Short mmCIF file of C-alpha atoms and ligand atoms in Angstrom, two decimals:
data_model
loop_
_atom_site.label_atom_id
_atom_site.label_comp_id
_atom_site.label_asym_id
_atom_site.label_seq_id
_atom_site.Cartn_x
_atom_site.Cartn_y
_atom_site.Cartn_z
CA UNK A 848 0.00 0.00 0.00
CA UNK A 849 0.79 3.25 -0.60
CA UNK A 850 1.70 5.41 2.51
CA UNK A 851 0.37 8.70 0.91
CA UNK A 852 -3.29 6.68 0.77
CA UNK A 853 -2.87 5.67 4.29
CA UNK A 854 -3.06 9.45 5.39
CA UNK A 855 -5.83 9.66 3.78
CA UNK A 856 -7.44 6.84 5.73
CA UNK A 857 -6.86 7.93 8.99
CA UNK A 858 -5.24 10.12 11.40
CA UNK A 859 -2.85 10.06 13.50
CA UNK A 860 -0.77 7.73 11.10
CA UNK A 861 2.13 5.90 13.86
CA UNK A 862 5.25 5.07 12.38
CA UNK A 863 8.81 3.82 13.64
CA UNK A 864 12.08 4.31 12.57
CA UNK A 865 15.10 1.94 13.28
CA UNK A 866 18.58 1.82 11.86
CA UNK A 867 20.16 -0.51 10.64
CA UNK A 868 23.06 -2.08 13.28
CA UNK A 869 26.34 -0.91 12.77
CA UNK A 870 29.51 -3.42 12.20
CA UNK A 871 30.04 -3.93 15.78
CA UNK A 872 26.22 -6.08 15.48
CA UNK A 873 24.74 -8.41 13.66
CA UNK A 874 22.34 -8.09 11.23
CA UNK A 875 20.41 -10.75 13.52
CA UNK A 876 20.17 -7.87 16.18
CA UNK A 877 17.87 -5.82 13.60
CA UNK A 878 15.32 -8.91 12.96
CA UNK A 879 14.72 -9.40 16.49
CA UNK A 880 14.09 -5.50 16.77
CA UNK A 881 11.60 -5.71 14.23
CA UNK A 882 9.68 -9.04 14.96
CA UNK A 883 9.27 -7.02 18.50
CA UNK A 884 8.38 -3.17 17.15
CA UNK A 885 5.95 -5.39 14.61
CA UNK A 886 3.53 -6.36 17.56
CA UNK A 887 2.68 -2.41 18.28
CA UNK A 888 1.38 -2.44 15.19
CA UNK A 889 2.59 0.73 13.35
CA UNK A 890 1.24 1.78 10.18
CA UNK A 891 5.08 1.60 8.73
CA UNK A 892 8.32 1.51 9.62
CA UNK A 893 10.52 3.24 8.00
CA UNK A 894 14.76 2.26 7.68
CA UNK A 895 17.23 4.67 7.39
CA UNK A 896 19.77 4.73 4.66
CA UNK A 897 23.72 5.27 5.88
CA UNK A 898 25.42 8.45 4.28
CA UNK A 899 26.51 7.84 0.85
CA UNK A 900 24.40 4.45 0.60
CA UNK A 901 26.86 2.67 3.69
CA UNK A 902 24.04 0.68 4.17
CA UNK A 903 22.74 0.22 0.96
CA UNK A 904 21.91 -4.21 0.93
CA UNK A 905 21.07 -3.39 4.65
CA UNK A 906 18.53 -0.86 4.33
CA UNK A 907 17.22 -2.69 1.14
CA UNK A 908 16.90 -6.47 3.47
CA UNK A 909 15.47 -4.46 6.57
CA UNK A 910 12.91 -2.55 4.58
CA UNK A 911 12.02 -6.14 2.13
CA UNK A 912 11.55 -7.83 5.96
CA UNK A 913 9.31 -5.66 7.25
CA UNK A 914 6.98 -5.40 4.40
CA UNK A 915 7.14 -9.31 3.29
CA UNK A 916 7.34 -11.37 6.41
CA UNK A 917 5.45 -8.72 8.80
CA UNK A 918 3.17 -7.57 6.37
CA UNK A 919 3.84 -4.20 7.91
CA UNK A 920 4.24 -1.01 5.08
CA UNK A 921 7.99 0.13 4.70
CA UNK A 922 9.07 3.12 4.28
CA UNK A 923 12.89 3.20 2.56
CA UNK A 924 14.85 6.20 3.08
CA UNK A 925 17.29 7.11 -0.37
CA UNK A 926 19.52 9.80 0.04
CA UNK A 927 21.25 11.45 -3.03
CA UNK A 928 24.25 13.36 -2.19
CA UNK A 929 26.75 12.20 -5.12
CA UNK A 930 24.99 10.09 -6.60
CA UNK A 931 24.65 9.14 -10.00
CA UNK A 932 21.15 8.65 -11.62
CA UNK A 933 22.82 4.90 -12.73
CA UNK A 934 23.37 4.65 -8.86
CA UNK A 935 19.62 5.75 -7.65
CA UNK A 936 18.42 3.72 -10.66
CA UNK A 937 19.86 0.40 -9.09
CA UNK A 938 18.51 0.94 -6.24
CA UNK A 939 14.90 2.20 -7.27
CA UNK A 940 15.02 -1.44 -8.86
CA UNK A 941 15.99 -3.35 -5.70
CA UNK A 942 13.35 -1.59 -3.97
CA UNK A 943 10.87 -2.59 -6.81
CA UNK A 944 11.77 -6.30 -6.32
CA UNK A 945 11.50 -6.18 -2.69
CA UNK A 946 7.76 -5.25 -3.23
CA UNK A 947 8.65 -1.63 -1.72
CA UNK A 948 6.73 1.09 -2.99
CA UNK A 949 7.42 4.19 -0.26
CA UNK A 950 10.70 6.06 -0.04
CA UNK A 951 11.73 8.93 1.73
CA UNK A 952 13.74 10.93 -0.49
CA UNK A 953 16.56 12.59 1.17
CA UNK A 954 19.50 15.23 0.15
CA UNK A 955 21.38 13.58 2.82
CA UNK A 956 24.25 15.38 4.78
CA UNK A 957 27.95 15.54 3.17
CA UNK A 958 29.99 13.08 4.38
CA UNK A 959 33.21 14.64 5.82
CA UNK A 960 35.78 13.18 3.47
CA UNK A 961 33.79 14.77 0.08
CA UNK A 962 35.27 16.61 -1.99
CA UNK A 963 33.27 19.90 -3.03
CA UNK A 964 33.90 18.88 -6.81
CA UNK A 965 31.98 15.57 -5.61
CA UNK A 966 29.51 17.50 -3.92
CA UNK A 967 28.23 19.54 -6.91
CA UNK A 968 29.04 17.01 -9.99
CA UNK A 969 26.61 14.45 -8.44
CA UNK A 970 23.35 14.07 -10.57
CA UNK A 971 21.23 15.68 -8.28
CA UNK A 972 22.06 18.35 -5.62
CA UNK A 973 18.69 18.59 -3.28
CA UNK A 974 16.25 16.16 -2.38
CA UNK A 975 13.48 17.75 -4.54
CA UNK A 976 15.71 16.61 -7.60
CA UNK A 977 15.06 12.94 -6.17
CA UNK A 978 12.08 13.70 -5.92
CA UNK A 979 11.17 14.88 -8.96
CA UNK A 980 13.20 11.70 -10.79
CA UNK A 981 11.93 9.04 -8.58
CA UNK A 982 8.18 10.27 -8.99
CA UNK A 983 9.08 10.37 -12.99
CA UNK A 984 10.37 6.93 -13.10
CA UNK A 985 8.34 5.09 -10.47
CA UNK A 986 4.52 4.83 -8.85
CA UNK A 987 6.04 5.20 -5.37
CA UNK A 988 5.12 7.29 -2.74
CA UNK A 989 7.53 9.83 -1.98
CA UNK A 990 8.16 11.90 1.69
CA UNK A 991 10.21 14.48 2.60
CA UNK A 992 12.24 15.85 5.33
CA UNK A 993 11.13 19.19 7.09
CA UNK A 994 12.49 20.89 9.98
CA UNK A 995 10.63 22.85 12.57
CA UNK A 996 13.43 24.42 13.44
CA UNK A 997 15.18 25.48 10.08
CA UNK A 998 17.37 23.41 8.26
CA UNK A 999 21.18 24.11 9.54
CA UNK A 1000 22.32 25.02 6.48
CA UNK A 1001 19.84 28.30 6.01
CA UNK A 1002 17.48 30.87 7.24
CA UNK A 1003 14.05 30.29 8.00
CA UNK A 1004 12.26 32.24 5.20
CA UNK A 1005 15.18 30.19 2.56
CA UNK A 1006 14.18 26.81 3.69
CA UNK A 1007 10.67 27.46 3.83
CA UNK A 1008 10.55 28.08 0.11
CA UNK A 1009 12.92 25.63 -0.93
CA UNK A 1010 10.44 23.31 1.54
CA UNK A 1011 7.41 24.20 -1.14
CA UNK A 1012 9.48 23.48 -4.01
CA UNK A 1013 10.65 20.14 -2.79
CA UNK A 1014 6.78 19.74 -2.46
CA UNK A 1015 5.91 20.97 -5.47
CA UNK A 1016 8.58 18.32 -7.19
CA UNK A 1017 6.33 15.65 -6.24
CA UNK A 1018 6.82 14.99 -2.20
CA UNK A 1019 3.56 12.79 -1.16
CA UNK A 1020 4.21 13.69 2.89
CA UNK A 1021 6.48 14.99 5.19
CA UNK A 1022 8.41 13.68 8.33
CA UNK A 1023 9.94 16.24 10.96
CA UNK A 1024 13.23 16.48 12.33
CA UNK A 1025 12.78 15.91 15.74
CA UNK A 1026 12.27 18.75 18.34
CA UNK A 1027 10.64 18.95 21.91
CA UNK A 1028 8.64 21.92 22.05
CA UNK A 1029 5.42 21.52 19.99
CA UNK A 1030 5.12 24.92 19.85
CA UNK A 1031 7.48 25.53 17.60
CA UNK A 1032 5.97 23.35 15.05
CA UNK A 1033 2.66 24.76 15.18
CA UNK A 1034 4.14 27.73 14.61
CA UNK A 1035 6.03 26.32 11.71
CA UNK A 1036 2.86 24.86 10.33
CA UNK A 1037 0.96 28.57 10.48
CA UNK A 1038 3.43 29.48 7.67
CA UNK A 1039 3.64 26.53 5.80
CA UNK A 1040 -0.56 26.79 5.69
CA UNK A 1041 0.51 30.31 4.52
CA UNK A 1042 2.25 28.98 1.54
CA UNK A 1043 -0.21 26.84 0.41
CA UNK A 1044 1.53 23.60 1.36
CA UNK A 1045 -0.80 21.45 2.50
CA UNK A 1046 0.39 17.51 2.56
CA UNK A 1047 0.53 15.39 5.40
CA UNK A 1048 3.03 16.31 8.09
CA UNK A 1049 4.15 13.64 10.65
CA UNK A 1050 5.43 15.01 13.46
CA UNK A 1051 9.24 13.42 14.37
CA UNK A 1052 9.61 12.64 18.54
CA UNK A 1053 12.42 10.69 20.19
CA UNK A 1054 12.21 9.25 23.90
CA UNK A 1055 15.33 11.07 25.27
CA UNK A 1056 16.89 8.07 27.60
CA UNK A 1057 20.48 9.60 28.27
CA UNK A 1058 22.13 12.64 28.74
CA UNK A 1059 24.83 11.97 26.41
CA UNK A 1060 22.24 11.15 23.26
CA UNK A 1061 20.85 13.90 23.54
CA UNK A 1062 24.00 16.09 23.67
CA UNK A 1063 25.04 14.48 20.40
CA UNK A 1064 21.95 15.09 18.66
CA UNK A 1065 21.10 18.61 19.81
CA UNK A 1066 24.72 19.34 18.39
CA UNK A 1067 23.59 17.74 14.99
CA UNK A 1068 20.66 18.57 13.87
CA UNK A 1069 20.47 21.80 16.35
CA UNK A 1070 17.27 21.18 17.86
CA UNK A 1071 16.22 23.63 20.94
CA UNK A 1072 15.48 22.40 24.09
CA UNK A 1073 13.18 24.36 26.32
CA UNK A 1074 13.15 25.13 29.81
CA UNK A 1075 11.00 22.55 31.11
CA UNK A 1076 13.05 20.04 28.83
CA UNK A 1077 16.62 21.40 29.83
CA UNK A 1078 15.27 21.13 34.21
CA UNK A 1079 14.49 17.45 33.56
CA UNK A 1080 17.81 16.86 31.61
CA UNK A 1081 19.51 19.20 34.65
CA UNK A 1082 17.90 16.91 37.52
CA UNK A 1083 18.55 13.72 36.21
CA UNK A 1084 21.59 13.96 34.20
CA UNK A 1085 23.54 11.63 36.43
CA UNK A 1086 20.77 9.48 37.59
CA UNK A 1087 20.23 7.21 34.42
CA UNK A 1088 16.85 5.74 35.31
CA UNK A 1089 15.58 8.29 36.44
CA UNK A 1090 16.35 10.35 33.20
CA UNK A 1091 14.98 7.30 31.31
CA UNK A 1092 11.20 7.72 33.12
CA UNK A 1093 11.38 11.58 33.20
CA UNK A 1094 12.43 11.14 28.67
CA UNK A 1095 9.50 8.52 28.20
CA UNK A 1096 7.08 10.80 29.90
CA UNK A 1097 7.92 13.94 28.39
CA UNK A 1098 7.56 12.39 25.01
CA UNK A 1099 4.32 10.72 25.44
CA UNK A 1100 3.18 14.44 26.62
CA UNK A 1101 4.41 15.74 23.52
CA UNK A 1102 2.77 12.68 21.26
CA UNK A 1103 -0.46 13.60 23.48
CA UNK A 1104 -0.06 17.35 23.04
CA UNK A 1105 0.60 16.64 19.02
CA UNK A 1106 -2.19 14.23 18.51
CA UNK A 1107 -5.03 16.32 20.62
CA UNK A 1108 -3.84 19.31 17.82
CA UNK A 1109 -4.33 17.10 14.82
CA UNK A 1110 -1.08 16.14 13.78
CA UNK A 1111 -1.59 13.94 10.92
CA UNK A 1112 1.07 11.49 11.51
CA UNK A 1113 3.78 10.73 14.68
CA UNK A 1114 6.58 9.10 13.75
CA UNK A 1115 8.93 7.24 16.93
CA UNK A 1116 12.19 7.63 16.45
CA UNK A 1117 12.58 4.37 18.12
CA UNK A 1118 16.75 4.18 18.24
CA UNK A 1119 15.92 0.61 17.99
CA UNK A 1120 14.84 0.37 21.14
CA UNK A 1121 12.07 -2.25 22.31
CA UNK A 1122 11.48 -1.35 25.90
CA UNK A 1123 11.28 2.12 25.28
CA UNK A 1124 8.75 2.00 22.49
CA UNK A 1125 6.36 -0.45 23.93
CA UNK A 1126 5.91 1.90 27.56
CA UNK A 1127 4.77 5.01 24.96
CA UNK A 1128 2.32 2.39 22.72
CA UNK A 1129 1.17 1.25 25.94
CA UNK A 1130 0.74 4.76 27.04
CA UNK A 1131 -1.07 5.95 23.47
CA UNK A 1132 -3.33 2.77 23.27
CA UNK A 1133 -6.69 4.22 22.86
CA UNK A 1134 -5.35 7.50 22.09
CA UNK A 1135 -3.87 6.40 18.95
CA UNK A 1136 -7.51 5.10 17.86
CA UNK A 1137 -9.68 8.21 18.38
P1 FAD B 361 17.10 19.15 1.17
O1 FAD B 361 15.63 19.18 1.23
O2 FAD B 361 17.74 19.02 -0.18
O3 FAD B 361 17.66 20.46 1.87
C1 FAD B 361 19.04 20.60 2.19
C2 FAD B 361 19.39 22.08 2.29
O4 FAD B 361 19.37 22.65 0.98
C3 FAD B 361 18.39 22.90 3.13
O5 FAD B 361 19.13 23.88 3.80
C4 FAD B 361 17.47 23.50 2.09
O6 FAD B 361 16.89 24.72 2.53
C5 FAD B 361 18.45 23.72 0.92
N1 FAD B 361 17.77 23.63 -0.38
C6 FAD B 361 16.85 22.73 -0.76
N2 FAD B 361 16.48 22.95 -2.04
C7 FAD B 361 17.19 24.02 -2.47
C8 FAD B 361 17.26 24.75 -3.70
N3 FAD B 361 16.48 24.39 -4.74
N4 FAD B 361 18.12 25.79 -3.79
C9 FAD B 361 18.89 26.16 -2.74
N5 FAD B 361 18.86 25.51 -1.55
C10 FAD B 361 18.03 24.45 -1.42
N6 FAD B 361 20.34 11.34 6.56
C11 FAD B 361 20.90 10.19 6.10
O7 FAD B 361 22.08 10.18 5.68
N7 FAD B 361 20.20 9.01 6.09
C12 FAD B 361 18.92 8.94 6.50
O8 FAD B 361 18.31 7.87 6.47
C13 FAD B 361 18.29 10.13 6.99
N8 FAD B 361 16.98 10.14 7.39
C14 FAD B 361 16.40 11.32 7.77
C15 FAD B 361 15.03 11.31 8.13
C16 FAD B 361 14.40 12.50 8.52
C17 FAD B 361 12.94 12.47 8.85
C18 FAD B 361 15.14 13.70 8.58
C19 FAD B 361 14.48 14.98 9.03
C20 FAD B 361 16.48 13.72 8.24
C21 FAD B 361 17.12 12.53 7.82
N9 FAD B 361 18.46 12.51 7.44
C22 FAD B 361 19.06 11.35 6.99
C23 FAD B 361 19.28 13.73 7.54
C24 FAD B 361 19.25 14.55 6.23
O9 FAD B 361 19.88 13.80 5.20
C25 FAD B 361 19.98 15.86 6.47
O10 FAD B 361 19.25 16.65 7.34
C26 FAD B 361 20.41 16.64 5.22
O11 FAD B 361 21.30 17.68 5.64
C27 FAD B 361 19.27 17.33 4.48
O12 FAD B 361 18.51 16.43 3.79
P2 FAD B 361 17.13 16.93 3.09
O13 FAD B 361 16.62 15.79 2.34
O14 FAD B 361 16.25 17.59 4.06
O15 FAD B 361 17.74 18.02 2.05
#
């Protein structure tokens, strides 16, 4: 099935996201994640796609699992940043023969070690280009990336326009960066009503569980973290379980907070992480049907 149809079916759409494992695990690791995240029974689960296709054949096997053996829609994310359209083509075809038919389309972010001659002579330069070619080639449903909080690279009015013309290229839905005050992307969504862009938007929330994670990731995709956040984090920094019950709660306020507002879609970033996941589905049971 088609994810864009799905949004049309109901709201909130719930959807994962898991990795897959890096060298230091198996591949094994990753099946028992999913046979596990399959019994919450998302609407998809979508597998991310290592920088410069690292995980190409892994991302291709995770994403063919999930939708043939659980019967559960995937959601393959593509990213483009050098690539050739030979490259995307092979892989657009190993999707097809895995019975995949959603991608998230995805600029991607530079790996360190690229040259800028590489960075510019690839066949397509943003993810709207992807976009644009995949939805040209293929039937599949596309996403997109947004981010509540402006894209690093740019200024909030830039990436709000380059934002519509990624949709206008062909994008299906969209799937947030993830940030912890909802605020901010209601705010974000006032202007992006404003502009006439009106496609699904899933809103992107991750159970904070330790201080260091969410160091790193605050640093990387430059997320704020507001008061009320940033006292939790302060109190429990040191006290890991603590910080683990204080991270689940505050994100199954936010999911709360983000369905109640009529978010069309929430999508767990679920670090592959079983415990974590199943104590917010518990907690968004009946909530998730309403
Ligand atoms: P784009 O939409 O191309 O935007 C990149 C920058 O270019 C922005 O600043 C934008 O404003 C600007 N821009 C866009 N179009 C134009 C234009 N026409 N002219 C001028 N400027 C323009 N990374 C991975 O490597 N693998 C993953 O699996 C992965 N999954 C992700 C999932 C989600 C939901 C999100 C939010 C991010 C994910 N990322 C992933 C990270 C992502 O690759 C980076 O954030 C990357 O820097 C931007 O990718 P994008 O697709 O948003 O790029």
């Amino acid at each position: 099935m088609k994810i864009s149809d799905m949004y049309k079916e109901k709201k909130p759409v719930i959807s994962f996201e898991v990795f897959p494992p890096n060298s230091a695990h198996s591949i094994e690791t990753i099946y028992e994640t999913v046979h596990e995240l399959a019994k919450f029974k998302p609407d998809f689960i979508s597998v991310t796609y290592g920088a410069g296709g690292s995980t190409r054949g892994k991302t291709v096997e995770i994403a063919s699992l999930i939708k043939n053996k659980y019967n559960i829609e995937s959601l393959a994310h593509l990213t483009c940043v050098g690539a050739s359209k030979n490259e995307i083509d092979k892989i657009i075809e190993e999707y097809k023969i895995n019975n995949i038919e959603n991608i998230l389309a995805l600029r991607g972010d530079f790996p360190k070690e690229m040259s800028n001659f590489d960075k510019e002579n690839g066949d397509f330069l943003y993810a709207s280009d992807l976009t644009k070619y995949v939805k040209e080639k293929t039937n599949f449903s596309v996403a997109g990336a947004y981010y509540p909080e402006t894209h690093m690279e740019n200024n909030d009015l830039m990436d709000l326009f380059n934002l519509k013309t990624k949709v206008e290229s062909g994008t299906d839905f969209l799937i947030s960066q993830i940030f912890f005050d909802n605020e901010i992307l209601y705010r974000f969504k006032e202007k992006t009503d404003k502009l006439g862009i009106n496609i699904p938007f899933a809103a992107g929330i991750i159970p904070v569980t330790n201080a260091k994670q969410i160091k790193r990731i605050t640093s990387l995709c430059g997320c704020s973290l507001p008061p009320k956040f940033k006292r939790i984090l302060d109190k429990y920094e040191d006290k890991p379980e603590a910080l683990m019950e204080a991270g689940i709660a505050y994100a199954i306020e936010q999911i709360i907070d983000l369905i109640s507002w009529g978010i069309d879609g929430i999508h767990l970033y679920t670090m592959n992480k079983i415990d974590t996941t199943k104590k917010i589905m518990e907690n968004i049971e009946h909530i998730r049907e309403i």
